[in-house]
Amino acid sequence: MSTTKTRRLDLRLTDKQDTLIRRAAEQEGRSVSEFTLSTVTMEAQRRLADQRVFILSEEDHARFEEILQTPLKDDPKLRKLLNRPSPFGTHIDLDDPRTPER
């Protein structure tokens, strides 16, 4: 993947938005471009990681299937983690009025 920046992204914003972004970038000691690009990239990655449907090329799909079919290696730390009691308990009563709504 090339790291040379060849693309531009132009945005229109209000004075208030401009001030807010500039102050946040200054607080982090970064340029407005660095701050904006890293923030937008992180949000894009977060949103894409949450998607439920993935479109893969045939090559990527074959690799994905290969990974799924590969037997798991024994990992004592993972086994210990999965065998410990849940910090959330073992039962959620959806009829309990104390259960937060989703």
Coordinates of N, CA and C in Angstrom, one line a residue:
M1 N 0.8 -1.2 0.0 CA 0.0 0.0 0.0 C 0.9 1.2 0.0
S2 N 0.6 2.1 -0.9 CA 1.4 3.3 -1.0 C 1.1 4.3 0.1
T3 N 2.2 5.0 0.6 CA 2.0 5.9 1.7 C 2.1 7.4 1.1
T4 N 2.3 7.5 -0.2 CA 2.4 8.8 -0.8 C 1.0 9.4 -0.9
K5 N 0.8 10.6 -0.4 CA -0.5 11.2 -0.4 C -0.7 12.0 -1.7
T6 N -1.6 11.5 -2.5 CA -1.9 12.1 -3.8 C -3.3 12.6 -4.0
R7 N -4.1 12.4 -3.0 CA -5.5 12.8 -3.0 C -5.8 14.0 -2.1
R8 N -6.8 14.7 -2.5 CA -7.3 15.9 -1.6 C -8.7 15.6 -1.3
L9 N -9.1 16.2 -0.1 CA -10.5 16.1 0.3 C -10.8 17.5 0.8
D10 N -11.7 18.2 0.1 CA -12.1 19.5 0.5 C -13.4 19.5 1.3
L11 N -13.5 20.3 2.3 CA -14.7 20.3 3.2 C -15.2 21.8 3.3
R12 N -16.4 21.9 3.4 CA -17.0 23.2 3.8 C -17.5 23.1 5.2
L13 N -17.2 24.2 6.0 CA -17.5 24.1 7.4 C -17.9 25.5 7.9
T14 N -18.5 25.6 9.0 CA -18.9 26.8 9.6 C -17.7 27.4 10.4
D15 N -17.8 28.6 10.8 CA -16.7 29.2 11.6 C -16.6 28.5 12.9
K16 N -17.7 28.1 13.5 CA -17.7 27.4 14.8 C -17.0 26.0 14.6
Q17 N -17.3 25.3 13.6 CA -16.7 24.0 13.3 C -15.2 24.2 13.1
D18 N -14.8 25.2 12.3 CA -13.4 25.5 12.1 C -12.6 25.8 13.4
T19 N -13.2 26.6 14.2 CA -12.6 27.0 15.5 C -12.4 25.7 16.4
L20 N -13.5 24.9 16.4 CA -13.4 23.7 17.3 C -12.3 22.8 16.8
I21 N -12.3 22.5 15.5 CA -11.3 21.6 14.9 C -9.9 22.1 15.2
R22 N -9.7 23.4 14.9 CA -8.3 24.0 15.1 C -7.9 23.9 16.6
R23 N -8.8 24.2 17.5 CA -8.5 24.1 18.9 C -8.1 22.7 19.3
A24 N -8.8 21.7 18.8 CA -8.6 20.3 19.2 C -7.2 19.9 18.6
A25 N -6.9 20.3 17.4 CA -5.7 19.9 16.7 C -4.5 20.6 17.5
E26 N -4.7 21.8 17.9 CA -3.6 22.6 18.6 C -3.4 21.9 20.0
Q27 N -4.5 21.5 20.6 CA -4.3 20.8 21.9 C -3.5 19.5 21.8
E28 N -3.7 18.8 20.7 CA -2.9 17.6 20.5 C -1.6 17.8 19.9
G29 N -1.2 19.1 19.6 CA 0.1 19.4 19.0 C 0.2 18.9 17.5
R30 N -0.9 18.9 16.8 CA -0.9 18.4 15.4 C -1.4 19.5 14.5
S31 N -1.1 19.3 13.2 CA -1.7 20.3 12.3 C -3.2 19.9 12.1
V32 N -3.9 20.8 11.5 CA -5.3 20.6 11.3 C -5.5 19.4 10.3
S33 N -4.6 19.3 9.3 CA -4.7 18.2 8.4 C -4.4 16.9 9.1
E34 N -3.4 16.8 9.9 CA -3.1 15.6 10.6 C -4.2 15.2 11.5
F35 N -4.7 16.1 12.3 CA -5.8 15.9 13.2 C -7.0 15.4 12.5
T36 N -7.4 16.1 11.5 CA -8.6 15.8 10.7 C -8.5 14.4 10.1
L37 N -7.4 14.2 9.4 CA -7.2 12.9 8.7 C -7.2 11.7 9.7
S38 N -6.5 11.9 10.8 CA -6.5 10.7 11.7 C -7.8 10.5 12.4
T39 N -8.5 11.5 12.7 CA -9.8 11.4 13.3 C -10.9 10.8 12.4
V40 N -10.9 11.3 11.1 CA -11.8 10.7 10.1 C -11.5 9.3 9.8
T41 N -10.2 9.0 9.7 CA -9.7 7.6 9.3 C -10.1 6.7 10.5
M42 N -9.9 7.1 11.7 CA -10.3 6.2 12.8 C -11.8 6.0 12.9
E43 N -12.6 7.0 12.6 CA -14.0 6.8 12.6 C -14.5 5.9 11.5
A44 N -13.8 6.0 10.3 CA -14.2 5.2 9.2 C -13.8 3.7 9.5
Q45 N -12.7 3.5 10.1 CA -12.3 2.1 10.5 C -13.3 1.6 11.5
R46 N -13.7 2.4 12.5 CA -14.6 1.9 13.5 C -16.0 1.5 12.8
R47 N -16.4 2.4 12.0 CA -17.7 2.1 11.3 C -17.7 0.9 10.4
L48 N -16.6 0.7 9.7 CA -16.5 -0.4 8.8 C -16.3 -1.7 9.6
A49 N -15.6 -1.7 10.7 CA -15.4 -2.8 11.5 C -16.7 -3.3 12.1
D50 N -17.7 -2.5 12.2 CA -19.0 -2.8 12.8 C -20.0 -3.3 11.7
Q51 N -19.6 -3.4 10.5 CA -20.6 -3.8 9.4 C -20.8 -5.3 9.5
R52 N -22.0 -5.7 9.1 CA -22.4 -7.1 9.2 C -22.3 -7.9 8.0
V53 N -22.1 -7.2 6.8 CA -22.0 -7.9 5.5 C -20.7 -7.4 4.9
F54 N -19.9 -8.4 4.5 CA -18.6 -8.1 3.9 C -18.6 -8.6 2.5
I55 N -18.1 -7.7 1.6 CA -18.0 -8.1 0.2 C -16.5 -8.4 0.0
L56 N -16.2 -9.6 -0.5 CA -14.8 -10.0 -0.7 C -14.6 -10.4 -2.1
S57 N -13.4 -10.2 -2.6 CA -13.0 -10.8 -3.9 C -12.9 -12.3 -3.8
E58 N -12.9 -13.0 -4.9 CA -12.8 -14.4 -4.9 C -11.5 -14.8 -4.1
E59 N -10.4 -14.1 -4.4 CA -9.2 -14.5 -3.7 C -9.2 -14.2 -2.2
D60 N -9.8 -13.1 -1.8 CA -10.0 -12.8 -0.4 C -10.9 -13.8 0.3
H61 N -12.0 -14.2 -0.4 CA -12.9 -15.1 0.1 C -12.3 -16.5 0.3
A62 N -11.5 -16.9 -0.6 CA -10.8 -18.2 -0.5 C -9.8 -18.2 0.7
R63 N -9.1 -17.0 0.9 CA -8.2 -16.9 2.0 C -9.0 -16.9 3.3
F64 N -10.1 -16.3 3.4 CA -11.0 -16.2 4.5 C -11.5 -17.6 4.9
E65 N -11.9 -18.4 3.9 CA -12.3 -19.8 4.1 C -11.2 -20.6 4.6
E66 N -10.0 -20.4 4.1 CA -8.8 -21.1 4.5 C -8.5 -20.9 6.0
I67 N -8.7 -19.6 6.4 CA -8.5 -19.3 7.8 C -9.5 -19.9 8.7
L68 N -10.8 -19.9 8.3 CA -11.8 -20.5 9.0 C -11.7 -22.0 9.2
Q69 N -11.1 -22.7 8.2 CA -10.9 -24.1 8.2 C -9.7 -24.5 9.0
T70 N -8.8 -23.6 9.2 CA -7.5 -24.0 9.9 C -7.8 -24.3 11.4
P71 N -7.4 -25.5 11.9 CA -7.7 -25.8 13.3 C -7.0 -24.8 14.2
L72 N -7.7 -24.5 15.3 CA -7.2 -23.6 16.3 C -6.0 -24.2 17.0
K73 N -5.1 -23.3 17.4 CA -4.0 -23.7 18.2 C -4.4 -23.6 19.7
D74 N -3.9 -24.5 20.5 CA -4.2 -24.4 21.9 C -3.5 -23.2 22.5
D75 N -4.3 -22.4 23.2 CA -3.7 -21.2 23.8 C -4.2 -21.2 25.3
P76 N -3.3 -21.5 26.2 CA -3.7 -21.6 27.6 C -4.3 -20.3 28.1
K77 N -3.8 -19.1 27.7 CA -4.3 -17.8 28.2 C -5.7 -17.6 27.7
L78 N -6.0 -18.0 26.4 CA -7.3 -17.8 25.9 C -8.3 -18.8 26.6
R79 N -7.8 -20.0 26.8 CA -8.7 -21.0 27.5 C -9.0 -20.5 28.9
K80 N -8.1 -19.9 29.6 CA -8.3 -19.4 30.9 C -9.3 -18.3 30.9
L81 N -9.2 -17.4 29.9 CA -10.1 -16.3 29.7 C -11.5 -16.7 29.5
L82 N -11.7 -17.7 28.6 CA -13.0 -18.2 28.2 C -13.6 -19.0 29.3
N83 N -12.9 -19.6 30.2 CA -13.4 -20.4 31.3 C -13.7 -19.7 32.5
R84 N -13.3 -18.4 32.6 CA -13.6 -17.7 33.9 C -15.0 -17.2 33.9
P85 N -15.6 -17.0 35.0 CA -17.0 -16.5 35.1 C -17.1 -15.1 34.5
S86 N -18.2 -14.9 33.9 CA -18.5 -13.6 33.2 C -18.7 -12.5 34.3
P87 N -18.1 -11.3 34.1 CA -18.3 -10.2 35.0 C -19.7 -9.7 35.0
F88 N -20.5 -10.1 34.0 CA -21.8 -9.6 33.8 C -22.9 -10.6 34.3
G89 N -22.4 -11.7 34.9 CA -23.3 -12.7 35.5 C -23.6 -13.7 34.4
T90 N -24.6 -14.6 34.7 CA -24.9 -15.7 33.8 C -26.2 -15.6 33.1
H91 N -27.1 -14.7 33.6 CA -28.4 -14.6 33.1 C -28.9 -13.1 33.1
I92 N -29.5 -12.8 32.0 CA -30.1 -11.5 31.8 C -31.6 -11.7 31.7
D93 N -32.4 -11.1 32.6 CA -33.8 -11.3 32.6 C -34.4 -10.1 31.8
L94 N -34.9 -10.3 30.6 CA -35.4 -9.2 29.8 C -36.7 -8.6 30.3
D95 N -37.3 -9.4 31.2 CA -38.6 -8.8 31.7 C -38.3 -8.0 33.0
D96 N -37.1 -8.0 33.5 CA -36.8 -7.3 34.7 C -36.8 -5.8 34.3
P97 N -37.5 -4.9 35.0 CA -37.6 -3.5 34.7 C -36.2 -2.8 34.9
R98 N -35.3 -3.4 35.7 CA -34.0 -2.9 35.9 C -33.1 -3.1 34.7
T99 N -33.5 -4.0 33.8 CA -32.7 -4.2 32.6 C -32.7 -3.0 31.7
P100 N -31.5 -2.4 31.3 CA -31.5 -1.3 30.5 C -32.1 -1.6 29.1
E101 N -32.9 -0.6 28.6 CA -33.4 -0.8 27.2 C -32.4 -0.6 26.2
R102 N -32.5 -1.3 25.0 CA -31.6 -1.1 23.9 C -32.2 -0.3 22.9

